mmCIF file of N, CA, C and O in Angstrom:
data_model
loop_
_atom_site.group_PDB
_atom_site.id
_atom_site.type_symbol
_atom_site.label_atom_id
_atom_site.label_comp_id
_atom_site.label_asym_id
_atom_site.label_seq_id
_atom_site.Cartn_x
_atom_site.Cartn_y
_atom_site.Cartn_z
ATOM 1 N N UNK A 1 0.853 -1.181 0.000
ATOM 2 C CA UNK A 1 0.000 0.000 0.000
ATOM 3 C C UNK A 1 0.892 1.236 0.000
ATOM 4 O O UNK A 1 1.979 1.322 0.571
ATOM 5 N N UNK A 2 0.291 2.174 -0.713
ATOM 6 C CA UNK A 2 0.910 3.540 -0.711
ATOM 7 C C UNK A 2 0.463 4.477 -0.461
ATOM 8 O O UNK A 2 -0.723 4.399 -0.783
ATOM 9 N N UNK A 3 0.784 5.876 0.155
ATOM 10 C CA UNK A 3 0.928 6.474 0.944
ATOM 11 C C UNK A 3 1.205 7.944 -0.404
ATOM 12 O O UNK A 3 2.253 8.126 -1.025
ATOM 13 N N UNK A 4 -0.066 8.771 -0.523
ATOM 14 C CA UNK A 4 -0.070 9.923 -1.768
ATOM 15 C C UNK A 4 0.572 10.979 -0.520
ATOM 16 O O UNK A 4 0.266 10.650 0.626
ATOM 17 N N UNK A 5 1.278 11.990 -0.651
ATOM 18 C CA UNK A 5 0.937 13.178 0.188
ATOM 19 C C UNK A 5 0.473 14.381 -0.814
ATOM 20 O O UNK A 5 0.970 14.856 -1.834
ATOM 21 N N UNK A 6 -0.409 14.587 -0.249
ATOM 22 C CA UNK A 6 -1.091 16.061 -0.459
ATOM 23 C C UNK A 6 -0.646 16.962 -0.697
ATOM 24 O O UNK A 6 0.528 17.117 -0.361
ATOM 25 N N UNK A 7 -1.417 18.134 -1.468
ATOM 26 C CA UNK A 7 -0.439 19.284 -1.732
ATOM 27 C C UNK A 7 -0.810 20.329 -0.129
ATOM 28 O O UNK A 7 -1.761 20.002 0.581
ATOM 29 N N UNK A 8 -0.017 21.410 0.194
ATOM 30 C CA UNK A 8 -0.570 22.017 0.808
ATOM 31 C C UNK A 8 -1.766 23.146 0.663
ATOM 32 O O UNK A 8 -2.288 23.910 1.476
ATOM 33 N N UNK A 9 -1.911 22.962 -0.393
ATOM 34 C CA UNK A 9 -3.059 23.412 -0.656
ATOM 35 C C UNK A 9 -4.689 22.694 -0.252
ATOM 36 O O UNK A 9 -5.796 23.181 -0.486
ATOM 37 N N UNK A 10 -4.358 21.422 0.404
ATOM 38 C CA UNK A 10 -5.018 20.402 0.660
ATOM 39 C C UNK A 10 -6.674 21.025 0.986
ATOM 40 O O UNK A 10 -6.800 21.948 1.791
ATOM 41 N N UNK A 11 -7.526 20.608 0.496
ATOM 42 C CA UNK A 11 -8.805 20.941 0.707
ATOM 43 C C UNK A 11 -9.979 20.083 0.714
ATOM 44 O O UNK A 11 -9.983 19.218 -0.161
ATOM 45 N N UNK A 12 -11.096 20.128 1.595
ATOM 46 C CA UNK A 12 -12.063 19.470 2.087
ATOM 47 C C UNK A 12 -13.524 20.151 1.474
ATOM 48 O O UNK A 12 -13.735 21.360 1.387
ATOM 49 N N UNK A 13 -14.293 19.263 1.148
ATOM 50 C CA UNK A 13 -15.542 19.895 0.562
ATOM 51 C C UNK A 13 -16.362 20.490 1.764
ATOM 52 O O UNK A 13 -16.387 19.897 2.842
ATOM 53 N N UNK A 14 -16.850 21.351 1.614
ATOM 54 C CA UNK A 14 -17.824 22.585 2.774
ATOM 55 C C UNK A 14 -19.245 22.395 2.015
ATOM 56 O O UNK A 14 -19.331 22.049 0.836
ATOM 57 N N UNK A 15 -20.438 22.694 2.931
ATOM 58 C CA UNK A 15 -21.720 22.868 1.791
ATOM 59 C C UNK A 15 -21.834 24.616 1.933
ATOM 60 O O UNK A 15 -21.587 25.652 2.550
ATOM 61 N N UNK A 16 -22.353 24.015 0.943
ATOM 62 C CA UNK A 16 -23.093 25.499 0.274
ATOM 63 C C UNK A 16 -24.959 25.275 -1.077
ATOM 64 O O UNK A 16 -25.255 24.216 -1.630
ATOM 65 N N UNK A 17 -25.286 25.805 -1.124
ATOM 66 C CA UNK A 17 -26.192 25.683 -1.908
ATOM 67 C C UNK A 17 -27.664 24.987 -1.128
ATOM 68 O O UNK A 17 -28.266 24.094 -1.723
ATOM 69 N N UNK A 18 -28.120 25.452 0.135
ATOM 70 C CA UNK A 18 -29.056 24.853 0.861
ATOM 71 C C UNK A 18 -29.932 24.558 0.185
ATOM 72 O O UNK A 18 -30.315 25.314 -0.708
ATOM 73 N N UNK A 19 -30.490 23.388 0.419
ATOM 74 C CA UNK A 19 -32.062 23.219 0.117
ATOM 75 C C UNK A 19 -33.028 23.929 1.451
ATOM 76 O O UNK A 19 -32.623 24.590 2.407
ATOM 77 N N UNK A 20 -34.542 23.481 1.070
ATOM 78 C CA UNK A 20 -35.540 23.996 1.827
ATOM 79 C C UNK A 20 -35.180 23.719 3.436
ATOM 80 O O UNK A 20 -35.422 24.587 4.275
ATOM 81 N N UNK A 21 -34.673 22.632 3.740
ATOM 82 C CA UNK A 21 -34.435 21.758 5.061
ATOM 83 C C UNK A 21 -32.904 21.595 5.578
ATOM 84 O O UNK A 21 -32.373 20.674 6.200
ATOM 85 N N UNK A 22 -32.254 23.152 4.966
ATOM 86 C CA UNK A 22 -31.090 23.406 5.723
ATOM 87 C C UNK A 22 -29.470 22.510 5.151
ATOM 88 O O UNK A 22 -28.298 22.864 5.282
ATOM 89 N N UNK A 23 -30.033 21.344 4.547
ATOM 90 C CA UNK A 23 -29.015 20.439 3.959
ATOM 91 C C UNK A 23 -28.337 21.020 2.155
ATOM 92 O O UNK A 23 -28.733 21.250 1.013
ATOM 93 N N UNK A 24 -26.705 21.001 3.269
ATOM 94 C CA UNK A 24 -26.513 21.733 1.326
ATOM 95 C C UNK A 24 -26.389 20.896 0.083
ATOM 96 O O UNK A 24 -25.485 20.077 -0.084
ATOM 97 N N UNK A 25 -27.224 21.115 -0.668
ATOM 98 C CA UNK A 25 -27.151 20.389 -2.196
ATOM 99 C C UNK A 25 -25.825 19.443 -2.510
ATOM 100 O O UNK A 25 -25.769 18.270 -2.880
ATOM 101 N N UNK A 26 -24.481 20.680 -2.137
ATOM 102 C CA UNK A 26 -23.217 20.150 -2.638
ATOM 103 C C UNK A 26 -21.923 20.885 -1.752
ATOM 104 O O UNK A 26 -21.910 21.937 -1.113
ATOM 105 N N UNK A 27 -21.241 20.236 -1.910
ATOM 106 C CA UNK A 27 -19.678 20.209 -0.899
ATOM 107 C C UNK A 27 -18.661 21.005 -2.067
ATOM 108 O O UNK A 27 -18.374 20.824 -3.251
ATOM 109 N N UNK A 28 -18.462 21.557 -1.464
ATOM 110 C CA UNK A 28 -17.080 22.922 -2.125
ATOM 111 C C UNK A 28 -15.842 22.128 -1.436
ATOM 112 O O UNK A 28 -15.889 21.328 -0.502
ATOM 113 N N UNK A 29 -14.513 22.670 -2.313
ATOM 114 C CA UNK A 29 -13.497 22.035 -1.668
ATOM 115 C C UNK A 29 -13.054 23.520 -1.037
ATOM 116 O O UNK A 29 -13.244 24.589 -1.616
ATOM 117 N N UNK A 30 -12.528 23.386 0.057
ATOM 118 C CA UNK A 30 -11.901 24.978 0.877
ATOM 119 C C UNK A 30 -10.661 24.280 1.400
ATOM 120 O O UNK A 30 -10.599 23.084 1.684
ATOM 121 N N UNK A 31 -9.573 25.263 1.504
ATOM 122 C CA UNK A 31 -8.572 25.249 2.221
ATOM 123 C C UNK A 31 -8.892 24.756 3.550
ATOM 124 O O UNK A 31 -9.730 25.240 4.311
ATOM 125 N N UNK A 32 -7.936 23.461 3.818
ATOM 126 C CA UNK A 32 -8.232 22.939 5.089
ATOM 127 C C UNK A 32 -8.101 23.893 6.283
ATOM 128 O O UNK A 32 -8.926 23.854 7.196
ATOM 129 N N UNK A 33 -6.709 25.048 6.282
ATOM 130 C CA UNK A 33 -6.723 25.611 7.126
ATOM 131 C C UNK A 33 -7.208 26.741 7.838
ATOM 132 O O UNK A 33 -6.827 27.372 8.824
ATOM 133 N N UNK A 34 -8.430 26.827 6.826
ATOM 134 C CA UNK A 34 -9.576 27.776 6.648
ATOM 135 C C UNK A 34 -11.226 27.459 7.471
ATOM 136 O O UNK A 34 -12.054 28.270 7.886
ATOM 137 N N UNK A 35 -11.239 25.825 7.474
ATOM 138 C CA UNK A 35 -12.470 25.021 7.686
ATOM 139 C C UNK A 35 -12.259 25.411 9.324
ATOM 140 O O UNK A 35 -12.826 26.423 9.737
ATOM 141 N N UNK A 36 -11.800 24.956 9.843
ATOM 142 C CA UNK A 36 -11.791 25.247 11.523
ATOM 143 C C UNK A 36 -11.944 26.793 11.956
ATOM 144 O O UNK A 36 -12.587 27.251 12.900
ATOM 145 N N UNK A 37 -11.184 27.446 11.013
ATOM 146 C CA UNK A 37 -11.435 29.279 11.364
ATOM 147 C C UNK A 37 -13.144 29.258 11.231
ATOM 148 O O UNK A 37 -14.003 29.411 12.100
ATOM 149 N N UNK A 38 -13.252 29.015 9.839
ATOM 150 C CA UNK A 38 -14.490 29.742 9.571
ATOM 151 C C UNK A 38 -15.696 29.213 10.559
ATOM 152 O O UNK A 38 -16.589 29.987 10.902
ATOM 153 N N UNK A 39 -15.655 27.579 11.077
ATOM 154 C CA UNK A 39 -16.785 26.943 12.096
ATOM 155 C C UNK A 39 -16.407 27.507 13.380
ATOM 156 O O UNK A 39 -17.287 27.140 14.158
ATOM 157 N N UNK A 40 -15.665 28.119 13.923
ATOM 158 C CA UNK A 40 -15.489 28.484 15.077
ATOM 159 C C UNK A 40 -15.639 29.976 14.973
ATOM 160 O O UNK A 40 -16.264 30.369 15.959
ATOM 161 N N UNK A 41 -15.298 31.006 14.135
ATOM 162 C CA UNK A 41 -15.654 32.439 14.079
ATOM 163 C C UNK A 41 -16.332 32.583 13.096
ATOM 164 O O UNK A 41 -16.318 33.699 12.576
ATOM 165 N N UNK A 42 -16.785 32.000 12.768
ATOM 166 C CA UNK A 42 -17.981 32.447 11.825
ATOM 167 C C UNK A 42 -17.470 33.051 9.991
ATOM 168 O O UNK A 42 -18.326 33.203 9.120
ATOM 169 N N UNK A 43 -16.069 33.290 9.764
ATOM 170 C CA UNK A 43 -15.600 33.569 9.021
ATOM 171 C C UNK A 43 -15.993 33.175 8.034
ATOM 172 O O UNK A 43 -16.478 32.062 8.238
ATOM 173 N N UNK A 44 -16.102 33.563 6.636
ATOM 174 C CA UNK A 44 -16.240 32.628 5.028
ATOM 175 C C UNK A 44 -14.987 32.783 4.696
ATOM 176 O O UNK A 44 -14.083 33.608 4.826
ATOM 177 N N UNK A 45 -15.315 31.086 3.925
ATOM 178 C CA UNK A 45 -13.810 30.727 3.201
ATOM 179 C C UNK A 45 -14.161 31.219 1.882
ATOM 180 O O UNK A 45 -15.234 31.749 1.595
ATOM 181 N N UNK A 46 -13.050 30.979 0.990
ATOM 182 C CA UNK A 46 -13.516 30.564 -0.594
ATOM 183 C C UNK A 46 -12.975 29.255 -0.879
ATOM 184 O O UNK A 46 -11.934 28.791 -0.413
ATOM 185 N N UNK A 47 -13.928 28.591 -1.842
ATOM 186 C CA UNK A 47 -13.825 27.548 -2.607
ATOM 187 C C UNK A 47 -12.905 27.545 -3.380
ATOM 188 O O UNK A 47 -11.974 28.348 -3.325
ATOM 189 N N UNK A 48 -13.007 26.779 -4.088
ATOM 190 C CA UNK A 48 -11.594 26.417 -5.373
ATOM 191 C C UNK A 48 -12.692 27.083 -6.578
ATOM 192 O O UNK A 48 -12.179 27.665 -7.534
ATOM 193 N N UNK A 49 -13.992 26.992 -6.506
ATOM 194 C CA UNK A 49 -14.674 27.312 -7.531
ATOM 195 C C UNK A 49 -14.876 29.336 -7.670
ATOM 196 O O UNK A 49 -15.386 29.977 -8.589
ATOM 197 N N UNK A 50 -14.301 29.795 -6.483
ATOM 198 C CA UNK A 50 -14.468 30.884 -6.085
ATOM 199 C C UNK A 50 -16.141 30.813 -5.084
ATOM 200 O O UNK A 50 -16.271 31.663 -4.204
ATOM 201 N N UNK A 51 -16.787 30.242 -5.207
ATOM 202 C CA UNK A 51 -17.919 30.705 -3.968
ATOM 203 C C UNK A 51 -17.174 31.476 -2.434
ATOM 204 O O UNK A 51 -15.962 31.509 -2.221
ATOM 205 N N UNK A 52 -18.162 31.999 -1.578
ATOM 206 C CA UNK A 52 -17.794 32.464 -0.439
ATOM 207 C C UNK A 52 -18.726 32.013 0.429
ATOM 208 O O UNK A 52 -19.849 32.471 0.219
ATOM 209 N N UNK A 53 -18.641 31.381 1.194
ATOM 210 C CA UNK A 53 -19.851 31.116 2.492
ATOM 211 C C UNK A 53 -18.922 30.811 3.586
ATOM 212 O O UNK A 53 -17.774 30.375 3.499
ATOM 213 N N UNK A 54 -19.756 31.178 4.862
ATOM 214 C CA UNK A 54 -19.333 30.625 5.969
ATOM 215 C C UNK A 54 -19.548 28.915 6.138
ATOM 216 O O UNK A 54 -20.689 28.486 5.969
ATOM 217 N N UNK A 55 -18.507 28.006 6.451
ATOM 218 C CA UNK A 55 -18.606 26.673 6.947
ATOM 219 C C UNK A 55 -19.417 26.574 8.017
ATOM 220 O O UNK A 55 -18.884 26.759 9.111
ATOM 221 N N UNK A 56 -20.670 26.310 7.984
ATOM 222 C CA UNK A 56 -21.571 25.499 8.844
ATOM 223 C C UNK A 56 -22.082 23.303 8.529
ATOM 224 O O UNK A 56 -22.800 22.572 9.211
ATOM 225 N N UNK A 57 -21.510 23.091 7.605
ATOM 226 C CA UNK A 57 -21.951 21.490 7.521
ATOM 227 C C UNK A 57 -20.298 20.981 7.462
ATOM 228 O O UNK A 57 -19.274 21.654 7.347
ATOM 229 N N UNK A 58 -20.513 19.390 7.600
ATOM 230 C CA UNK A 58 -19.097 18.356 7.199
ATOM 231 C C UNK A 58 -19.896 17.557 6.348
ATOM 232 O O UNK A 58 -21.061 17.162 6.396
ATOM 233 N N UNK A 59 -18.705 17.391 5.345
ATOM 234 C CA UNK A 59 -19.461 16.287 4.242
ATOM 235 C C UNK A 59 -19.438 14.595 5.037
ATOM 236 O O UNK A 59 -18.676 14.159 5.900
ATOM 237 N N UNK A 60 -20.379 14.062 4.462
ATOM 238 C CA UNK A 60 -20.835 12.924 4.797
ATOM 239 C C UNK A 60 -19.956 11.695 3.377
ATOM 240 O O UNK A 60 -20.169 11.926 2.187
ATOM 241 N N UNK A 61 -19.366 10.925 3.661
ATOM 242 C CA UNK A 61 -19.054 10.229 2.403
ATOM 243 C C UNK A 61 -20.157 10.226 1.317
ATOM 244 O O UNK A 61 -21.288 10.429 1.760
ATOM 245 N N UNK A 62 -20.063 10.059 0.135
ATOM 246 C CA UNK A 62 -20.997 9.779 -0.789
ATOM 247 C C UNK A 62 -21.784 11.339 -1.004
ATOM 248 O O UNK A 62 -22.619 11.653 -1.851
ATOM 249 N N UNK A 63 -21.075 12.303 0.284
ATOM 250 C CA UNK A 63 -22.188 13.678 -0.895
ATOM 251 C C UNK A 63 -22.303 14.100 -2.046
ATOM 252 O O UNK A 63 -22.132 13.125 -2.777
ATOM 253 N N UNK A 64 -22.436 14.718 -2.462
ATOM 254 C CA UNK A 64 -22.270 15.560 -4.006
ATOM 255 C C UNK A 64 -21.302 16.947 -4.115
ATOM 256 O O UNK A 64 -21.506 17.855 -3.309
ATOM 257 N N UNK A 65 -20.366 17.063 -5.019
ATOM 258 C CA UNK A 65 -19.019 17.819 -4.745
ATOM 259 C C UNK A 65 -19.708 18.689 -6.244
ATOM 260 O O UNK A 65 -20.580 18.437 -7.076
ATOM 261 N N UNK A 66 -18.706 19.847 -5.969
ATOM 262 C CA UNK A 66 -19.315 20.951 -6.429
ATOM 263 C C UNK A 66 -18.682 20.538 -7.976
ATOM 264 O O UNK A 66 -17.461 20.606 -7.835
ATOM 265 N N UNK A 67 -18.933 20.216 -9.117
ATOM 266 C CA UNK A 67 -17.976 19.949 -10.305
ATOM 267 C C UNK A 67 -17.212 21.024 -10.597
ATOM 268 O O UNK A 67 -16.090 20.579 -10.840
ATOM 269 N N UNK A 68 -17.215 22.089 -10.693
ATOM 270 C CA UNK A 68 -16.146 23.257 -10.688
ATOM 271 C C UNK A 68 -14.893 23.023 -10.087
ATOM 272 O O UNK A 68 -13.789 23.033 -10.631
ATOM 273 N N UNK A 69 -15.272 22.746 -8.531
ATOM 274 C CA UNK A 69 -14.376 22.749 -7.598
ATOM 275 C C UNK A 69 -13.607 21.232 -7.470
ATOM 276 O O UNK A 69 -12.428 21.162 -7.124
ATOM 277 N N UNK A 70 -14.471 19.957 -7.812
ATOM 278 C CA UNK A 70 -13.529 18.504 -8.237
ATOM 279 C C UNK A 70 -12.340 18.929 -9.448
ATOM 280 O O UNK A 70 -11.117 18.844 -9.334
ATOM 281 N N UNK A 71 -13.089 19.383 -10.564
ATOM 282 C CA UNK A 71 -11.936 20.054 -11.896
ATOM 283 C C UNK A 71 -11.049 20.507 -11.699
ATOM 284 O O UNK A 71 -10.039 20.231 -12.347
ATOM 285 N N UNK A 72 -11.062 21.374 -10.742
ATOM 286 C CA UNK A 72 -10.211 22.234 -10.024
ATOM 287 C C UNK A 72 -9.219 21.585 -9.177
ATOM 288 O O UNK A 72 -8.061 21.958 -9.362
ATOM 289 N N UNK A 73 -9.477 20.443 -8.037
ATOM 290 C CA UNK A 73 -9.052 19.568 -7.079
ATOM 291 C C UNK A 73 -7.892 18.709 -7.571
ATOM 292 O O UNK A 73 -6.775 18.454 -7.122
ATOM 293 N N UNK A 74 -8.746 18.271 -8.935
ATOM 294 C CA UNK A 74 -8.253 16.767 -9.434
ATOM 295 C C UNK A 74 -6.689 17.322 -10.399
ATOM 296 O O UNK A 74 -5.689 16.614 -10.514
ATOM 297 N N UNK A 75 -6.869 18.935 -11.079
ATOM 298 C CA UNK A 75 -5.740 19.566 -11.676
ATOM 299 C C UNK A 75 -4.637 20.005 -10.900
ATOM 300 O O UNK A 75 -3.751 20.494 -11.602
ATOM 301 N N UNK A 76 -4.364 19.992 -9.513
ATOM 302 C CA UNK A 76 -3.953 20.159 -8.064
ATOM 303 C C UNK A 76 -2.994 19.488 -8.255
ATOM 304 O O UNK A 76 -3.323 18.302 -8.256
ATOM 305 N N UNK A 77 -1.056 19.753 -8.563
ATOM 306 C CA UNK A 77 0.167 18.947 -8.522
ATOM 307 C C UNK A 77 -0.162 18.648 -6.930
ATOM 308 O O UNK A 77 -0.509 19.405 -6.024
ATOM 309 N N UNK A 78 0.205 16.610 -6.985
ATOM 310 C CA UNK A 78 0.173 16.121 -5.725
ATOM 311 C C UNK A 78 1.712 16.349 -4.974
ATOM 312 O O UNK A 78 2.820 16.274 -5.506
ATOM 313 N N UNK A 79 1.402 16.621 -3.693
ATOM 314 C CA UNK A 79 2.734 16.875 -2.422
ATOM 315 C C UNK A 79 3.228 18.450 -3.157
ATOM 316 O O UNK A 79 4.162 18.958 -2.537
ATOM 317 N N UNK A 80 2.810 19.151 -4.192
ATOM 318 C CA UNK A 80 2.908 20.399 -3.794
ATOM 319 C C UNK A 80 3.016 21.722 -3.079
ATOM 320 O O UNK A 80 2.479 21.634 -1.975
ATOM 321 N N UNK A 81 3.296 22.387 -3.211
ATOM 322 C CA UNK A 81 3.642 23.937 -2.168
ATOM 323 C C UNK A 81 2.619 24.619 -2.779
ATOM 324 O O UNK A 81 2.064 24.406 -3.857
ATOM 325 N N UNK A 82 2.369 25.835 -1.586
ATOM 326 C CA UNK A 82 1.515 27.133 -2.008
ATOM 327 C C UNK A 82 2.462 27.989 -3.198
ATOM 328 O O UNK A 82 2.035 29.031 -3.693
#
């Protein structure tokens, strides 16, 4: 088994795009070191797609990812620098 490392740019999908019942449609990828600021002060990140929202959800395996922001993810040199 092998062992990828990440770029530091490393990023986690956030929701955004609520439906009627508070659950967001789809998961943005944001700077990891952004996700803990923004759920604890209320701050907005940006996405890879450019959106802006404050982090209020965690993705659940199997959510739905923003396609802008996967395109964006998947073009990401792996074990990269800022």
């Amino acid at each position: 088994m092998s062992t990828q490392t990440l770029p530091e740019v490393d990023v986690r999908p956030e929701g955004t795009d609520h439906t009627g019942d508070d659950a967001p449609k789809m998961f943005h990828y944001v700077r990891k070191a952004k996700i803990a600021e923004s759920a604890v002060m209320g701050t907005h990140v940006v996405a890879l797609c450019g959106e802006v929202f404050p982090v209020t959800k965690s993705p659940k395996p199997g959510s739905p990812v923003c396609p802008e922001c996967k395109k964006i993810y998947d073009n990401l040199p792996a074990g990269g620098g800022e």
